[in-house]
Coordinates of C-alpha atoms in Angstrom, one line a residue:
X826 CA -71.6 -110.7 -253.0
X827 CA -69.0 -108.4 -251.8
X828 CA -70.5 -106.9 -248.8
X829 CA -71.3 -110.7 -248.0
X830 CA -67.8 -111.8 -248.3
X831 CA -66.4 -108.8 -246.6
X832 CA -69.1 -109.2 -243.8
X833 CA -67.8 -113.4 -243.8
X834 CA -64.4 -112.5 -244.1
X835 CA -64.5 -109.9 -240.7
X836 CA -66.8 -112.5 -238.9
X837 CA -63.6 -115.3 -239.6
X838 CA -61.2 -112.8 -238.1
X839 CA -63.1 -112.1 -234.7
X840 CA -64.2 -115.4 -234.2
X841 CA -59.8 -116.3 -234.4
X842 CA -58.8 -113.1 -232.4
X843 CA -61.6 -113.9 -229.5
X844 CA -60.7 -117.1 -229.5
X845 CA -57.3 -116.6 -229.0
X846 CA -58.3 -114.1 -226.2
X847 CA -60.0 -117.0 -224.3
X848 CA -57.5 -119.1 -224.5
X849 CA -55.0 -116.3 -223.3
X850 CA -57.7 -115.2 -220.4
X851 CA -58.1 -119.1 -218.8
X852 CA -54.3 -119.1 -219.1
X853 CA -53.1 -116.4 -217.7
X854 CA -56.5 -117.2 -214.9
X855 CA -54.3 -120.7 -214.4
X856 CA -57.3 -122.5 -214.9
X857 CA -58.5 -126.4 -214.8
X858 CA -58.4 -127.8 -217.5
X859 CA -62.1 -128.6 -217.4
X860 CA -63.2 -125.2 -217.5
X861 CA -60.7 -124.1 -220.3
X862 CA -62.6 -127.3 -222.2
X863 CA -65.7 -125.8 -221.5
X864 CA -65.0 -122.5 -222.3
X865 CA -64.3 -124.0 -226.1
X866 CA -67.4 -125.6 -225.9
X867 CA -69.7 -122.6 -225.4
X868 CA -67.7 -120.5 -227.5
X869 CA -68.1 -122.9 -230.3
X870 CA -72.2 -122.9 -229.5
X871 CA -72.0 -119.1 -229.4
X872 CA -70.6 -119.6 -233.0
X873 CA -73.0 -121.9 -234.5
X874 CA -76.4 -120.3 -232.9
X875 CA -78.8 -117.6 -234.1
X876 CA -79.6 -114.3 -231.6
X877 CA -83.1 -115.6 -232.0
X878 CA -84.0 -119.7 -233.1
X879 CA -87.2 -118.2 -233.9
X880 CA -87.7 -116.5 -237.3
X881 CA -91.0 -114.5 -235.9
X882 CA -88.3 -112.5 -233.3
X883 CA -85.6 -112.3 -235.6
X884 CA -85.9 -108.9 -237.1
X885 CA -85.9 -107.9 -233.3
X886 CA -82.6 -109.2 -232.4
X887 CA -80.3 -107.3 -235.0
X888 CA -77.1 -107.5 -233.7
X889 CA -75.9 -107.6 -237.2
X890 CA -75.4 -104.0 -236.3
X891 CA -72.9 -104.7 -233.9
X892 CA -69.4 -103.8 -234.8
X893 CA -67.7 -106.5 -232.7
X894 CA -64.4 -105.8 -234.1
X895 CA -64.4 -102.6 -232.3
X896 CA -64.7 -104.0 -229.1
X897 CA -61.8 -105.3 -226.6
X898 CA -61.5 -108.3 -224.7
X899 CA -60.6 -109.2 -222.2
X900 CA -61.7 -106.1 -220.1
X901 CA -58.3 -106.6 -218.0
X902 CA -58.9 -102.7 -216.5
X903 CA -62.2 -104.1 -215.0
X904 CA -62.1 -103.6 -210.9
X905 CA -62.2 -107.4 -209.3
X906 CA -62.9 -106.3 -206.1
X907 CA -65.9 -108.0 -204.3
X908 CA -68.4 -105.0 -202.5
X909 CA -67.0 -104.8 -198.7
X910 CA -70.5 -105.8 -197.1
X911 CA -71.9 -108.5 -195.2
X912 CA -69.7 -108.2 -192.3
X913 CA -72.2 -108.9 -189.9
X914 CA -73.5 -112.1 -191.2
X915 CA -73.2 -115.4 -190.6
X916 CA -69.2 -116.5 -191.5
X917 CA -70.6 -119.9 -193.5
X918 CA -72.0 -117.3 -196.4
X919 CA -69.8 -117.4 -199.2
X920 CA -69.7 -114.2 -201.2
X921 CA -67.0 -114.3 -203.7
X922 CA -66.0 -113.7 -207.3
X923 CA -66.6 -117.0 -209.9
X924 CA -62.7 -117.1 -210.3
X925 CA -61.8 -117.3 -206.5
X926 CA -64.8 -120.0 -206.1
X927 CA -63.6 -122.0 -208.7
X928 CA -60.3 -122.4 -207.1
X929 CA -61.3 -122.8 -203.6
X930 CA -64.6 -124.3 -204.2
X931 CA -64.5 -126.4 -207.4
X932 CA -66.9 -129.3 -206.6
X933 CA -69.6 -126.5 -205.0
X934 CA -69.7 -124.5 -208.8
X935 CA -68.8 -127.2 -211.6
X936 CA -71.8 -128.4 -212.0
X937 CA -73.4 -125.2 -212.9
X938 CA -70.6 -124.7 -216.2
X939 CA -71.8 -128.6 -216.7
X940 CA -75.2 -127.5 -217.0
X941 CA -77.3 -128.5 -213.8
X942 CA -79.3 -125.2 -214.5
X943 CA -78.4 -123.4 -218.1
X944 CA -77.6 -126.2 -220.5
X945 CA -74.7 -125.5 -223.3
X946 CA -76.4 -124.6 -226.2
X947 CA -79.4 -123.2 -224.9
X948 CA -79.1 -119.5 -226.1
X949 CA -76.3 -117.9 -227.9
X950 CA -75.8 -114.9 -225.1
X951 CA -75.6 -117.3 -222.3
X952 CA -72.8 -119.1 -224.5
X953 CA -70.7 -116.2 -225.3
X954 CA -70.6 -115.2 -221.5
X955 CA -69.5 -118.9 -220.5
X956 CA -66.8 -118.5 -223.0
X957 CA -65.5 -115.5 -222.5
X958 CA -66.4 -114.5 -218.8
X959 CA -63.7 -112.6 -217.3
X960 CA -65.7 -111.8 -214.0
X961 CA -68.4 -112.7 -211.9
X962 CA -70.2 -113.6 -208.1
X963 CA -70.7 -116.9 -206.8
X964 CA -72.5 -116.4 -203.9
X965 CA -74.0 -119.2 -201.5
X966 CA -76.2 -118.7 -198.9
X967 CA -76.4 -121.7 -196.2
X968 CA -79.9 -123.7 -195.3
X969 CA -82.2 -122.0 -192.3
X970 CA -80.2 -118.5 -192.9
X971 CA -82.3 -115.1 -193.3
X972 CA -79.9 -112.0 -194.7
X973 CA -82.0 -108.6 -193.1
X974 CA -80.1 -106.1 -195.5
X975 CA -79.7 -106.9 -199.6
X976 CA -76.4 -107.8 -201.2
X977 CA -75.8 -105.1 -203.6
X978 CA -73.7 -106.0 -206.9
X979 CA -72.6 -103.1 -208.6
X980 CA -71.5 -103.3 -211.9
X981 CA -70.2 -99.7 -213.2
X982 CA -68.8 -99.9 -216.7
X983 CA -66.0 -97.5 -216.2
X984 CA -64.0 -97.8 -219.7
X985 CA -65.3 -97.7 -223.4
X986 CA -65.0 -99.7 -226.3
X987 CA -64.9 -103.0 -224.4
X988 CA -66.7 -106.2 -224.4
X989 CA -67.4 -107.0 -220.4
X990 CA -68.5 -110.4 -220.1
X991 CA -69.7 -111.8 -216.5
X992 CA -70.8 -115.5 -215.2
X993 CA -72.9 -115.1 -211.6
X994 CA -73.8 -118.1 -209.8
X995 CA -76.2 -117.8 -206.9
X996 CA -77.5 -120.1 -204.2
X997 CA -80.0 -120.3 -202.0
X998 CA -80.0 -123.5 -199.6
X999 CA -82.9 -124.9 -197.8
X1000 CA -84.8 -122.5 -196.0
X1001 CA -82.8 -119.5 -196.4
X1002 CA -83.9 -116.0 -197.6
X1003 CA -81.6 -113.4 -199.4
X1004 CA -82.2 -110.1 -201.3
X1005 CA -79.8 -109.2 -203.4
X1006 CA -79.9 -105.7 -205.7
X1007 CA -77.8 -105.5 -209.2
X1008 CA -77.0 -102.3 -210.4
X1009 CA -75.9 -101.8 -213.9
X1010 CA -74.4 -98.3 -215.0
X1011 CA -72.0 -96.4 -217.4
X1012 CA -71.3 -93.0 -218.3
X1013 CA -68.8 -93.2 -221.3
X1014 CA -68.3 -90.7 -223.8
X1015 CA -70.5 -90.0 -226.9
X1016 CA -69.6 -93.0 -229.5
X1017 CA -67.7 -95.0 -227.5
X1018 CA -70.0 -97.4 -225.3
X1019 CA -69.3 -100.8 -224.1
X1020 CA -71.1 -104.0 -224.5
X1021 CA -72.3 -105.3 -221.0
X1022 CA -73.3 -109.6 -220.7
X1023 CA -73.6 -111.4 -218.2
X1024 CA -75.6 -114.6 -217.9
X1025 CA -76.9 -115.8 -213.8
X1026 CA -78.0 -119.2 -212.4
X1027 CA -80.0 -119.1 -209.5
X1028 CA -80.4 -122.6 -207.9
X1029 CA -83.3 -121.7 -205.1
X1030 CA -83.8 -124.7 -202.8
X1031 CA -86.7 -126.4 -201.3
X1032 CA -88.2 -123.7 -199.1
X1033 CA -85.5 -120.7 -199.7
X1034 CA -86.8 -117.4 -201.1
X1035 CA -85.3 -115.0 -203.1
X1036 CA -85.7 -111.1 -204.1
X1037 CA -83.8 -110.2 -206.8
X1038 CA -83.8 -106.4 -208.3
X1039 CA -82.1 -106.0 -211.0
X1040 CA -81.9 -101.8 -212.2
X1041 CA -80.0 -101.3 -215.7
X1042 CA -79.4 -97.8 -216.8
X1043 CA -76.8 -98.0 -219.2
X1044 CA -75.8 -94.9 -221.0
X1045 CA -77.2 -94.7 -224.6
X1046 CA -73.9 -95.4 -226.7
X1047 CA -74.1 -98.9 -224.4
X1048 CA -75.1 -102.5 -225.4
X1049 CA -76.5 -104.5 -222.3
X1050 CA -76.9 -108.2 -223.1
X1051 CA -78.3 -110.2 -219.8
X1052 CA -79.5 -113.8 -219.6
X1053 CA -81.1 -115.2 -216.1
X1054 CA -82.5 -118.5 -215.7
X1055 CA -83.8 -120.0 -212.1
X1056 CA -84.5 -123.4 -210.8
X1057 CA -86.5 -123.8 -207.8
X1058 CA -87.2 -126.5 -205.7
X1059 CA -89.9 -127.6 -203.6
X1060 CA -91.6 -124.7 -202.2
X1061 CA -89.0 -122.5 -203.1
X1062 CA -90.0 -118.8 -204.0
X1063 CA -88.4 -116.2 -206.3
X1064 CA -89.3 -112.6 -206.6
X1065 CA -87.6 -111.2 -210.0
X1066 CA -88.1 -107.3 -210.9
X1067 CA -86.2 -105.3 -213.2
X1068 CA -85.9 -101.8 -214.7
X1069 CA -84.6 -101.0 -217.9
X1070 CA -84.1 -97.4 -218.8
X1071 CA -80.6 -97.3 -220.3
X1072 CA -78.3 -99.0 -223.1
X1073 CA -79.0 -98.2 -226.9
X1074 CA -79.9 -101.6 -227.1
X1075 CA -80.6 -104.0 -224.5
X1076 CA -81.7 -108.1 -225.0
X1077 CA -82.6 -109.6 -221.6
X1078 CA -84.0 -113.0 -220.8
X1079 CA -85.3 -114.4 -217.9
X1080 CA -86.7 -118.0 -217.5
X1081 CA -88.0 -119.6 -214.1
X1082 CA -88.0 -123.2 -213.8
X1083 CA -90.6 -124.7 -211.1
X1084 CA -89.2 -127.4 -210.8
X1085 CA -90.1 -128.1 -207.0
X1086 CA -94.0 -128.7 -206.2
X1087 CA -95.4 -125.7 -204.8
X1088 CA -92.9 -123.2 -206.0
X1089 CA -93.4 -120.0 -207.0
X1090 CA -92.6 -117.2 -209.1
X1091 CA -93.3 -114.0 -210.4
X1092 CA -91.6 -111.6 -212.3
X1093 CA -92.3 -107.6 -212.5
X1094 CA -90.6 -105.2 -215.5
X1095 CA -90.4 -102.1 -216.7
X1096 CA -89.3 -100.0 -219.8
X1097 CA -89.2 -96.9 -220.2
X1098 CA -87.4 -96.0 -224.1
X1099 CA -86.4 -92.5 -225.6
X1100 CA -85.0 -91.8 -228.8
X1101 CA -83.8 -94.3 -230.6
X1102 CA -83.4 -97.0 -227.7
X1103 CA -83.9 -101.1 -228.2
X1104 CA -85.4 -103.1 -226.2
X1105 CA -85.8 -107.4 -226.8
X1106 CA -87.0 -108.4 -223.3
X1107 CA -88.1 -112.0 -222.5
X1108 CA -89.7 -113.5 -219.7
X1109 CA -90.5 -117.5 -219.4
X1110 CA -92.2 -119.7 -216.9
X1111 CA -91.6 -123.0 -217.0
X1112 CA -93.7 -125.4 -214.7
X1113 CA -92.6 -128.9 -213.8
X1114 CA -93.9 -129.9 -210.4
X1115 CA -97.5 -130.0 -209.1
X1116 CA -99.4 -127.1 -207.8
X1117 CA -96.4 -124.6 -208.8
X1118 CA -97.3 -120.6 -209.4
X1119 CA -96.1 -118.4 -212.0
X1120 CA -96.5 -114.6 -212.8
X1121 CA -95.0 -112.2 -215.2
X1122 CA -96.3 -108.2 -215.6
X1123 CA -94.5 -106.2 -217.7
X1124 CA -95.3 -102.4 -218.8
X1125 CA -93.5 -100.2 -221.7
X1126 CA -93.3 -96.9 -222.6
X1127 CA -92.2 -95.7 -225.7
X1128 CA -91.4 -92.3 -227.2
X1129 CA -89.6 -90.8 -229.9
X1130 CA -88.5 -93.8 -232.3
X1131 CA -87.6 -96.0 -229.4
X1132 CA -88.6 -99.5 -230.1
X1133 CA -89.4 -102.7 -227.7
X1134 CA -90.8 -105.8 -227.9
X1135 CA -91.7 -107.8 -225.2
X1136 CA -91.8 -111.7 -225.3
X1137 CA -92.7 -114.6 -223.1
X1138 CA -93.8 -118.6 -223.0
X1139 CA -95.6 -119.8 -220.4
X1140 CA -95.0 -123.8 -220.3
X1141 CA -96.7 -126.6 -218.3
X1142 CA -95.5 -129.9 -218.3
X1143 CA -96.7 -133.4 -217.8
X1144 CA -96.5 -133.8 -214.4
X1145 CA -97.5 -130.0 -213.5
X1146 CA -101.2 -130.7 -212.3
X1147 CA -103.0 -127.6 -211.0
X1148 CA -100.7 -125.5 -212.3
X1149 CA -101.4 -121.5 -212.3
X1150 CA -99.8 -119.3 -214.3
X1151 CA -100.2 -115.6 -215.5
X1152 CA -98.3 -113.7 -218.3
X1153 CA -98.7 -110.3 -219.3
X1154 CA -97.1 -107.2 -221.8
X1155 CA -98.6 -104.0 -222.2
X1156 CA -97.2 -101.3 -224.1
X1157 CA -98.5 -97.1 -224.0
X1158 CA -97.2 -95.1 -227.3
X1159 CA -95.7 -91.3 -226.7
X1160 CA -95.6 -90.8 -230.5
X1161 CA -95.7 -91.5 -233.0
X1162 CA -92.5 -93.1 -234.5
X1163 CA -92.7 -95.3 -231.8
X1164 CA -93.8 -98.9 -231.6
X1165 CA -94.2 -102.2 -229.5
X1166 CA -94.7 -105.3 -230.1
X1167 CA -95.7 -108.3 -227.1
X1168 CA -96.3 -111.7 -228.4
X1169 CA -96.9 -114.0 -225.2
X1170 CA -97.2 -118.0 -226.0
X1171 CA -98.7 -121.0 -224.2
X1172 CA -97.8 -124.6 -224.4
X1173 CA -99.4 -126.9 -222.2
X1174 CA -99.2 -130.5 -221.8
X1175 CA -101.2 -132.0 -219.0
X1176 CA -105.1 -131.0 -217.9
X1177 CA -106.1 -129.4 -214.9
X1178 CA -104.4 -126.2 -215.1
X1179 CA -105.1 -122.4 -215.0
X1180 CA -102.5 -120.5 -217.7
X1181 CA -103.9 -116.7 -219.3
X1182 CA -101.9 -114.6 -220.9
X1183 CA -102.8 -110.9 -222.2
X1184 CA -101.0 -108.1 -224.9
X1185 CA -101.9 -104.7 -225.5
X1186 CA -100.3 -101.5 -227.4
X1187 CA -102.0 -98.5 -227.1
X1188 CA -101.9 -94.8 -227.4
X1189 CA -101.9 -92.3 -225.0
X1190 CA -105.9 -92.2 -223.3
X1191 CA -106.7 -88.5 -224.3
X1192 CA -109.4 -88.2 -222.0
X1193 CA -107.5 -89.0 -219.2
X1194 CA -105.0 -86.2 -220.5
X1195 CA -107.6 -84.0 -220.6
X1196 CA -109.1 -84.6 -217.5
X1197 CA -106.0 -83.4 -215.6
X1198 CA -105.2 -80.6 -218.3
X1199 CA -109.0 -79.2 -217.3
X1200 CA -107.7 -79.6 -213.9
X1201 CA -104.3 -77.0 -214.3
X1202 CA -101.3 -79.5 -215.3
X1203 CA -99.4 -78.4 -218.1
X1204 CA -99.6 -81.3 -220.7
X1205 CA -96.1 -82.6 -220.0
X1206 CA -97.0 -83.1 -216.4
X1207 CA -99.9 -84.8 -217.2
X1208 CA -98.7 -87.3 -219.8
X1209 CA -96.4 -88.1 -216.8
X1210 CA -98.8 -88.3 -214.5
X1211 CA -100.7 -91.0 -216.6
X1212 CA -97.3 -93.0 -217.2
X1213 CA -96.4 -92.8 -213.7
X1214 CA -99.9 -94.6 -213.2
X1215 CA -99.7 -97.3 -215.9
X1216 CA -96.5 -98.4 -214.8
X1217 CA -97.5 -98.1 -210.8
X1218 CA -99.2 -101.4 -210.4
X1219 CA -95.8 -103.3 -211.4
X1220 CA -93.6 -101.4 -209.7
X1221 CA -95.3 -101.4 -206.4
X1222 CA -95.0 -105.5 -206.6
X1223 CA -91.5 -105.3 -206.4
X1224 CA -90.8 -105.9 -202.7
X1225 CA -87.9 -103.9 -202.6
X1226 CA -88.1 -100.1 -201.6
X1227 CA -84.8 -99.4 -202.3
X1228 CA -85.0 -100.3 -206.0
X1229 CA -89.1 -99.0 -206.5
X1230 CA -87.5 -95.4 -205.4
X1231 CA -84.5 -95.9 -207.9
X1232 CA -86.6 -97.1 -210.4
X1233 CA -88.8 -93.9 -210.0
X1234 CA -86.0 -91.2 -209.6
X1235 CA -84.4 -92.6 -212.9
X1236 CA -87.9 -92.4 -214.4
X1237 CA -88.4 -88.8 -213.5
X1238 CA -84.7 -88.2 -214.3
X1239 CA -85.1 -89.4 -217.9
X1240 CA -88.0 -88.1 -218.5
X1241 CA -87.1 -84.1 -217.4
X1242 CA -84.0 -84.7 -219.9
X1243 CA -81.6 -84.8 -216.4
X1244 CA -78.2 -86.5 -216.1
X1245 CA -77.5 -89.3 -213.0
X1246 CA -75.9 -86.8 -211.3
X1247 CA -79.0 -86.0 -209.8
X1248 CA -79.9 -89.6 -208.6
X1249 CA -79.1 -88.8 -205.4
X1250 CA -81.5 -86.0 -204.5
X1251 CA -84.1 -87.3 -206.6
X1252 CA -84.3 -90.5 -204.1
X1253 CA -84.7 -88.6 -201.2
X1254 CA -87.0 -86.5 -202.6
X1255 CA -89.5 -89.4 -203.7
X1256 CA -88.5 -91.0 -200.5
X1257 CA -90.0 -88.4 -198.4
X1258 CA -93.5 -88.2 -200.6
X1259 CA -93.7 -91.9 -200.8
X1260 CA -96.0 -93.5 -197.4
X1261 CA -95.0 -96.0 -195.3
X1262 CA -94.1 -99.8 -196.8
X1263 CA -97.3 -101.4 -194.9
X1264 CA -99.4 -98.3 -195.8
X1265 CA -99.0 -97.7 -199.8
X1266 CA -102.4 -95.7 -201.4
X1267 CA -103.6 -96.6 -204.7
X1268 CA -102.4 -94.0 -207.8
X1269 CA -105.8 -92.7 -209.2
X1270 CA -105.3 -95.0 -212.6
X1271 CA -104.2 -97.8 -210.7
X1272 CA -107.8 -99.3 -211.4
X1273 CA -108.3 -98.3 -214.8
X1274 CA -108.6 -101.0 -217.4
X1275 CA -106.1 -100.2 -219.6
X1276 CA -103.6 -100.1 -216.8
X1277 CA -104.1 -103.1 -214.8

């Protein structure tokens, strides 16, 4: 009963401080009084919901073992400044932080804080960062436009002991195509990381396409919270892939909403945990209109007494005839103290569909190990080698070069125990092995059965 109360009594006394601090932050922002209303709002659903509604994911989600009080907020050191990019493209783009857009262009972003895409109450991350945002990008790209280089965000958590909190609201118009590459990084001091949210609309038009690479590597003292939700309209295409390597504990949710017939969607992941990393990573299609297409791949590896789980619904509406959609998790074990769990869900509620999902945690394949030990690699190099080629099928569906060679220099960096100092040359190394974008080869255990 003590630890209860005390636990109760601490909860009381952040919930008053933080909510002091947002009333402070939309002050001193000078703020409509609409958004100061809805910041209330979602602070008061970040109170009442659960980390998980579910009781099966609940034991994954323990942020019980956060020690909020320790974190400030606002993060009033964090650097404003929008990337200086873009300068060649067409002037009607609007690339912007969430604050300046809500003052300049009000009636173009209030309907995403009144829920056109996430809704209040729909998860208690995405509610906490609509509170207590203190940053964020609204960007807006206009119908019939085409962006030839990526939009870079790069979020580098520079002090410890904070809780940075940012709102991102993008927009692709009719017929326009963007990529845009988020890059999340720290390097704070032993015991003193940061917790990282941010919660992302994407509103993807009738015909617009989007790639969207999102590379999160954290330091280990780090918590990285991210929620992402879609909607796309007729025809519209998205192109979501994400790498998570960093963060001692990292919960990430993406859902795409076809909304639009014929859209389409898919979704490519990897994690790659050490020691005693977290990982809660879920991935949702949602189809609404006819003849929309869905796809999620997802591959893990664990070692040490890193743990992930990896969950994802796949739902088909009504109205959703000849739906298609394709969900997969797949897990490879590095030892023994390390586990994985993927529990992928349909719910489907119209005929005349196609929806599979498939899960697997394995070990290691020994033979393959052996194979290449027989052949002269050391057995390091060759449980690499083997990795490498599990996780090579998602990665090479990413679309974007620049993040597949990140991705695999911060793989190889991890895994030969290096700091980021090293990114650098490691990119330029794998840049120089890797072939041509139109001529990739196949790895060797691309085929294999317990890689595909």
């Amino acid at each position: 009963m003590q630890k209860k109360y005390f636990v109760a009594k601490m909860e009381n006394l952040i919930k008053s401080e933080y909510r002091q601090q947002i009333l402070q932050l939309s002050k001193s922002a000078k703020e409509p009084k609409w958004l100061l209303d809805h910041r209330i709002a979602a602070f008061e659903s970040f109170e009442a919901l659960p980390a998980e509604k579910s009781e099966l994911f609940r034991k994954y989600s323990n942020i019980d073992s956060i020690d909020w009080a320790k974190f400030e907020h606002p993060a009033a050191k964090e650097d404003k400044k929008i990337p200086q990019q873009l300068a060649n493209a067409p002037k009607n783009i609007i690339f912007t932080t969430v604050a300046n857009a809500i003052s300049a262009h009000p009636d173009l972003i209030r309907p995403y804080f009144d829920g056109k895409i996430t809704k209040m109450g729909e998860s208690k991350f995405a509610s906490l960062a609509n509170a207590a945002f203190s940053f964020g990008y609204f960007i807006r790209i206009p119908k019939n436009t085409t962006l030839k280089e990526p939009i870079r965000l790069a979020n580098e958590i520079a002090y410890p002991n904070y809780l940075i909190v940012h709102r991102n609201i993008i927009i692709l118009e009719e017929n326009s195509s963007a990529a845009i590459i988020e890059e999340n990084t720290s390097n704070l001091p032993k015991g003193n990381g940061s917790i990282f949210v941010s919660a992302s609309d994407f509103d993807i038009r009738e015909g617009a396409n989007l790639a969207f690479g999102s590379i999160n590597s954290l330091d280990q003292n780090s918590i990285h919270i991210s929620h992402k939700k879609a909607l796309l309209g007729r025809d519209a295409k998205t192109n979501f892939s994400g790498g998570f390597l960093g963060s001692a504990f990292t919960i990430s949710s993406l859902e795409n909403v076809m909304e639009g017939a014929g859209s389409s969607a898919q979704d490519y992941e990897i994690i790659f945990g050490t020691d005693s990393q977290k990982f809660n990573i879920t991935s949702d299609l949602t189809h609404l209109g006819k003849d929309t297409v869905g796809k999620v791949a997802a591959k893990g590896v664990f070692k040490d007494s890193s743990k992930g789980l990896f969950k994802g619904m796949v739902k088909i509406g009504p109205h959703a005839k000849n739906a298609s959609s394709y969900l997969a998790g797949h897990s490879i074990l590095l030892s023994k103290n390390a586990s994985s769990d993927a529990i992928p869900s349909l719910q489907i509620e119209t005929n005349d569909v196609k929806a599979t999902h498939s899960a697997s945690v394995s070990q290691i394949d020994a033979e393959q190990l052996f194979y290449l030990q027989t052949r002269g690699f050391p057995e390091n190099e060759s449980k690499k080698m083997v990795v490498e080629g599990f996780m090579a099928p998602v990665i090479r569906q990413m679309r974007q070069r620049d993040v597949e060679i990140t991705l695999k220099a911060l793989f190889e960096l991890k895994w030969e125990g290096l700091g980021a100092s090293s990114l650098e040359a490691k990119k330029k190394e794998i840049e120089s092995q890797m072939p041509a974008e139109d001529g990739k080869s196949k790895d060797i255990f691309e085929g294999h059965y317990k890689y595909r």
